Short mmCIF file of C-alpha atoms in Angstrom, two decimals:
data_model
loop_
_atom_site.label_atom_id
_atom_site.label_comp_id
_atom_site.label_asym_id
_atom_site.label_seq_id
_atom_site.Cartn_x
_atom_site.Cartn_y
_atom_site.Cartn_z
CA UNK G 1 0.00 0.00 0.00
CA UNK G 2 3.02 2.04 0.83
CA UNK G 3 4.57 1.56 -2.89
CA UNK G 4 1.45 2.60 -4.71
CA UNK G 5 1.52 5.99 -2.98
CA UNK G 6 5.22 6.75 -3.69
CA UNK G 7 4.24 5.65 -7.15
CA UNK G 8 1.28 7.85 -7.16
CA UNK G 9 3.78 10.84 -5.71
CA UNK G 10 6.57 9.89 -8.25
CA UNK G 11 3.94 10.15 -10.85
CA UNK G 12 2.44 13.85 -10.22
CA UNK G 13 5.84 14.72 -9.36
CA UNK G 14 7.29 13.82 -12.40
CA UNK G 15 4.32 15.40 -14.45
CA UNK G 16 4.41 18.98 -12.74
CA UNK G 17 7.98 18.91 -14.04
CA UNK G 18 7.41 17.87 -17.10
CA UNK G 19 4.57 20.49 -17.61
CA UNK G 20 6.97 23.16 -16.24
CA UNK G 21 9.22 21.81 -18.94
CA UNK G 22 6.61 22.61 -21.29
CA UNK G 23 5.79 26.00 -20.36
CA UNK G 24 9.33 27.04 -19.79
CA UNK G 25 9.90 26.13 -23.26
CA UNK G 26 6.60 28.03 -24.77
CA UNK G 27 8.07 30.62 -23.24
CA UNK G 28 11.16 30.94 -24.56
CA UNK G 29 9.74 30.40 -28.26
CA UNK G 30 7.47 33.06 -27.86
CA UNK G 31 9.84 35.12 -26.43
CA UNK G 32 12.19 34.42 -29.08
CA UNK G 33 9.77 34.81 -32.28
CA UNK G 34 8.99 38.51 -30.65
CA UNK G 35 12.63 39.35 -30.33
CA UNK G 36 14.99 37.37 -32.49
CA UNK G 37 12.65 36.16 -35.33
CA UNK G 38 10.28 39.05 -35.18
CA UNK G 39 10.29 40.10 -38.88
CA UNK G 40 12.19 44.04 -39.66
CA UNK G 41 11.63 45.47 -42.98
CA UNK G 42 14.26 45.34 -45.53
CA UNK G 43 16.13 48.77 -46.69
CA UNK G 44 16.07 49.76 -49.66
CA UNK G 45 18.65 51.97 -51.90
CA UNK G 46 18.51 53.06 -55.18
CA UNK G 47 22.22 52.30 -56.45
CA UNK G 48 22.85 53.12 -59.92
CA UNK G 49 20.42 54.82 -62.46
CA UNK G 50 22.11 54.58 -66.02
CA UNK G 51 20.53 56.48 -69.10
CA UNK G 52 21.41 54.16 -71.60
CA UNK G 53 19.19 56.07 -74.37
CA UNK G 54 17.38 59.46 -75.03
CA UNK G 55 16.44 59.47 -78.62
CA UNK G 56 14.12 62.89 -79.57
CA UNK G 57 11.83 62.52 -82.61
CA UNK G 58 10.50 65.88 -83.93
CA UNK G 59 8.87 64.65 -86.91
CA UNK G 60 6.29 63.72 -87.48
CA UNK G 61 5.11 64.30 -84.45
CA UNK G 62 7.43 65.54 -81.21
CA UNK G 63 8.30 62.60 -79.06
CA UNK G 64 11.05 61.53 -76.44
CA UNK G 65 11.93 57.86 -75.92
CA UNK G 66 13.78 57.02 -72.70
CA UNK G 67 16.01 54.03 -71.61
CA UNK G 68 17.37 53.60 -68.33
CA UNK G 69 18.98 50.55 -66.12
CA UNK G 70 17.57 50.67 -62.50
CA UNK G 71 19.40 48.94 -59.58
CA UNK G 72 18.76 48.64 -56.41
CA UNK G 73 20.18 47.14 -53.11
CA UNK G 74 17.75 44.99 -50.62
CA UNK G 75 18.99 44.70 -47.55
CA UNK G 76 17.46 41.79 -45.86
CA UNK G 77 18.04 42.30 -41.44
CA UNK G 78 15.99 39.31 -40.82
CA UNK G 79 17.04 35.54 -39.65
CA UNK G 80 15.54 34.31 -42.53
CA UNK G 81 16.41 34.38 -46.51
CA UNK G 82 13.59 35.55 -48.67
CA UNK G 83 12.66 34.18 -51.92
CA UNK G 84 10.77 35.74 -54.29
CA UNK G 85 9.07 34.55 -57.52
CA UNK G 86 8.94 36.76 -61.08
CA UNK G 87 8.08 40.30 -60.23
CA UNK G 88 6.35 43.34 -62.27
CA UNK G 89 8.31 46.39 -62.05
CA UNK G 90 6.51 49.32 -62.58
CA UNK G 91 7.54 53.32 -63.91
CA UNK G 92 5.36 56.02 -63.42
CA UNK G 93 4.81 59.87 -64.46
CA UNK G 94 2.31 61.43 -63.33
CA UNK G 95 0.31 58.63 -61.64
CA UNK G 96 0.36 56.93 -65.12
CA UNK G 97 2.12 53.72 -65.62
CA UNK G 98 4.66 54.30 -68.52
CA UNK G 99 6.81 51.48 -68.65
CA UNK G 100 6.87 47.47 -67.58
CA UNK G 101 9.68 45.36 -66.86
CA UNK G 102 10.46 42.01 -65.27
CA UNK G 103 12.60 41.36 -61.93
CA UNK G 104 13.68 37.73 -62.23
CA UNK G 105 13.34 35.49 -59.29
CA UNK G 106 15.98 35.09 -56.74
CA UNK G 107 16.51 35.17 -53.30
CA UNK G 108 17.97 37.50 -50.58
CA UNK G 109 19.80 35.78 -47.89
CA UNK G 110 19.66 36.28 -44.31
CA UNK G 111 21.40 39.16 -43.28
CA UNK G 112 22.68 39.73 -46.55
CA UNK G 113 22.12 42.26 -49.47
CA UNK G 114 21.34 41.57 -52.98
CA UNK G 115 21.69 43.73 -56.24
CA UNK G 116 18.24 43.89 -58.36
CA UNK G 117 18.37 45.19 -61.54
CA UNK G 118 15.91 45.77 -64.28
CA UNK G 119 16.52 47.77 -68.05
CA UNK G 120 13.09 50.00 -68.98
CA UNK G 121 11.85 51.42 -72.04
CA UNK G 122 9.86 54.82 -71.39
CA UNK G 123 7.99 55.46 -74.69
CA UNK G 124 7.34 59.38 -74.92
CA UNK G 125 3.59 58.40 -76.44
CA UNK G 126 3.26 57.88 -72.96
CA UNK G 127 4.57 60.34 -71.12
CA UNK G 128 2.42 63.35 -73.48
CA UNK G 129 -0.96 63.55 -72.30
CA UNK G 130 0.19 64.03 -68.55
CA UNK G 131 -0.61 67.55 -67.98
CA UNK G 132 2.85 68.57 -67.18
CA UNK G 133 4.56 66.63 -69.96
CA UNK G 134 5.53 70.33 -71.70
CA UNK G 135 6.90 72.04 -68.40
CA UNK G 136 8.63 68.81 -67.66
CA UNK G 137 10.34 69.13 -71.14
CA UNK G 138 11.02 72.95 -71.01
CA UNK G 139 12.92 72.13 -67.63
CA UNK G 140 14.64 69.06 -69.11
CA UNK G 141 13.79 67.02 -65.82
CA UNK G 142 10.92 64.69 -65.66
CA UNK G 143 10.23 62.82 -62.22
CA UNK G 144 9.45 59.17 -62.58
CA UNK G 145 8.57 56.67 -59.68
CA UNK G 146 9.68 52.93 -60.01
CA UNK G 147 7.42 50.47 -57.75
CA UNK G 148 7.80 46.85 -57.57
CA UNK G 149 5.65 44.18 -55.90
CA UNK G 150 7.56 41.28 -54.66
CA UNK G 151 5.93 38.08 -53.76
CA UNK G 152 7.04 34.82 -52.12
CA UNK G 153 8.15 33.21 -48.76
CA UNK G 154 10.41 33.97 -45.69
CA UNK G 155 11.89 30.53 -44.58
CA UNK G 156 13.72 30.57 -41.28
CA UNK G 157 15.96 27.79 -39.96
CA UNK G 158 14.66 25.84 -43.27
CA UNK G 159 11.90 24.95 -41.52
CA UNK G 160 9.35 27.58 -41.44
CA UNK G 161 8.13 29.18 -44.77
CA UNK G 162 5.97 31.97 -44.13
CA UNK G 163 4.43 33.75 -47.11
CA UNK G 164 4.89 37.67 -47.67
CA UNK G 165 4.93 40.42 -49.74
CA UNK G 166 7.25 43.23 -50.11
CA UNK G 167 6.66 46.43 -52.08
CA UNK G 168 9.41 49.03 -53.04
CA UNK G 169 8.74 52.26 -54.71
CA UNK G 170 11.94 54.81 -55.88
CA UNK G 171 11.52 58.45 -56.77
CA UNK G 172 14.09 59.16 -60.33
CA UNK G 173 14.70 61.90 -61.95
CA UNK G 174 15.56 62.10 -65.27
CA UNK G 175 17.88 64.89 -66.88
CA UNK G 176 17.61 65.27 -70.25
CA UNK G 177 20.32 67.57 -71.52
CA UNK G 178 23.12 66.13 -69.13
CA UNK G 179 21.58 62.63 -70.17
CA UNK G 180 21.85 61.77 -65.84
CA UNK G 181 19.52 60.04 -64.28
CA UNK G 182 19.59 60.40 -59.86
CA UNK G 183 17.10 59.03 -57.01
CA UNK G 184 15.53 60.49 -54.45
CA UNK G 185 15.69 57.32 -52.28
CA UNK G 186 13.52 54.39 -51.39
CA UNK G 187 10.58 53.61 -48.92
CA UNK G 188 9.63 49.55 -48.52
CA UNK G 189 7.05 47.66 -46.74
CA UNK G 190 6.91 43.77 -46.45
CA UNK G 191 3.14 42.33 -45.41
CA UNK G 192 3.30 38.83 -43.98
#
């Protein structure tokens, strides 16, 4: 009769630690996935804006045709590497979309940077019936913004894949008669 109490004893003993155990450890998990793992959003720099092209065409009707190389540099803080699929990247003037291009897929490491790069063709049908298309010209500076959505998954440890979405959107400004193209910097935003 003796035993069977101890055993009884040994028993609850044995599972209060055990469910200590447990908690302690919940604990620490959620206290490291709102520290360590919480998510940070990337920064993002605009690098190097080459004008490859300006061609003018005055007859027979006025037009400007623009080509330009946009990089940029994603600076991933988090624990995890991000991988992204095929991305639309997007230039507008005026709030209207002008040109289309295509960010391959890839993937930014953990704490690492990555180089993005993307060639697009600004036709100047385009860029005319935006009300300040002529001031624009007379100044020989038009303001573009590049945007581009990025979709795919965060994967920490290789283990977890979480899906998310980052956005990035660059100010550039275009000078014609020096053929230079410059940024006004970056903002970013990654939804999970």
């Amino acid at each position: 009769m003796n035993g069977i109490r101890t055993t009884k004893k040994g028993l609850k003993i044995c599972s209060g630690i055990t469910a200590l155990f447990h908690v302690s450890l919940l604990v620490a998990l959620i206290v490291l996935c709102l520290t360590v793992l919480r998510p940070k959003e990337p920064k993002i720099t605009a690098q190097n804006i080459i004008l490859k092209e300006v061609k003018w065409q005055k007859t027979p009707k006025f037009s400007v045709n623009i080509s330009m190389e946009i990089t940029i540099t994603v600076h991933n803080p988090n624990q995890g590497s991000f991988k992204y699929m095929n991305s639309p990247a997007y230039v507008s003037y005026g709030g209207k979309v002008v040109a289309k291009s295509l960010i391959l897929e890839d993937e930014i490491p953990s704490r690492g940077k990555q180089n993005l790069s993307t060639t697009v063709e600004i036709d100047g049908d385009g860029l005319r019936p935006v009300a300040r298309f002529s001031g624009d010209l007379l100044r020989g500076c038009f303001n573009f913004t590049s945007s581009a959505t990025f979709v795919g998954k965060v994967s920490f440890l290789k283990l977890f894949r979480i899906k998310a979405t980052g956005f990035s959107s660059c100010g550039v400004s275009v000078l014609l008669r020096t053929h230079r193209a410059s940024s006004s910097g970056c903002i970013s935003e990654v939804n999970f």
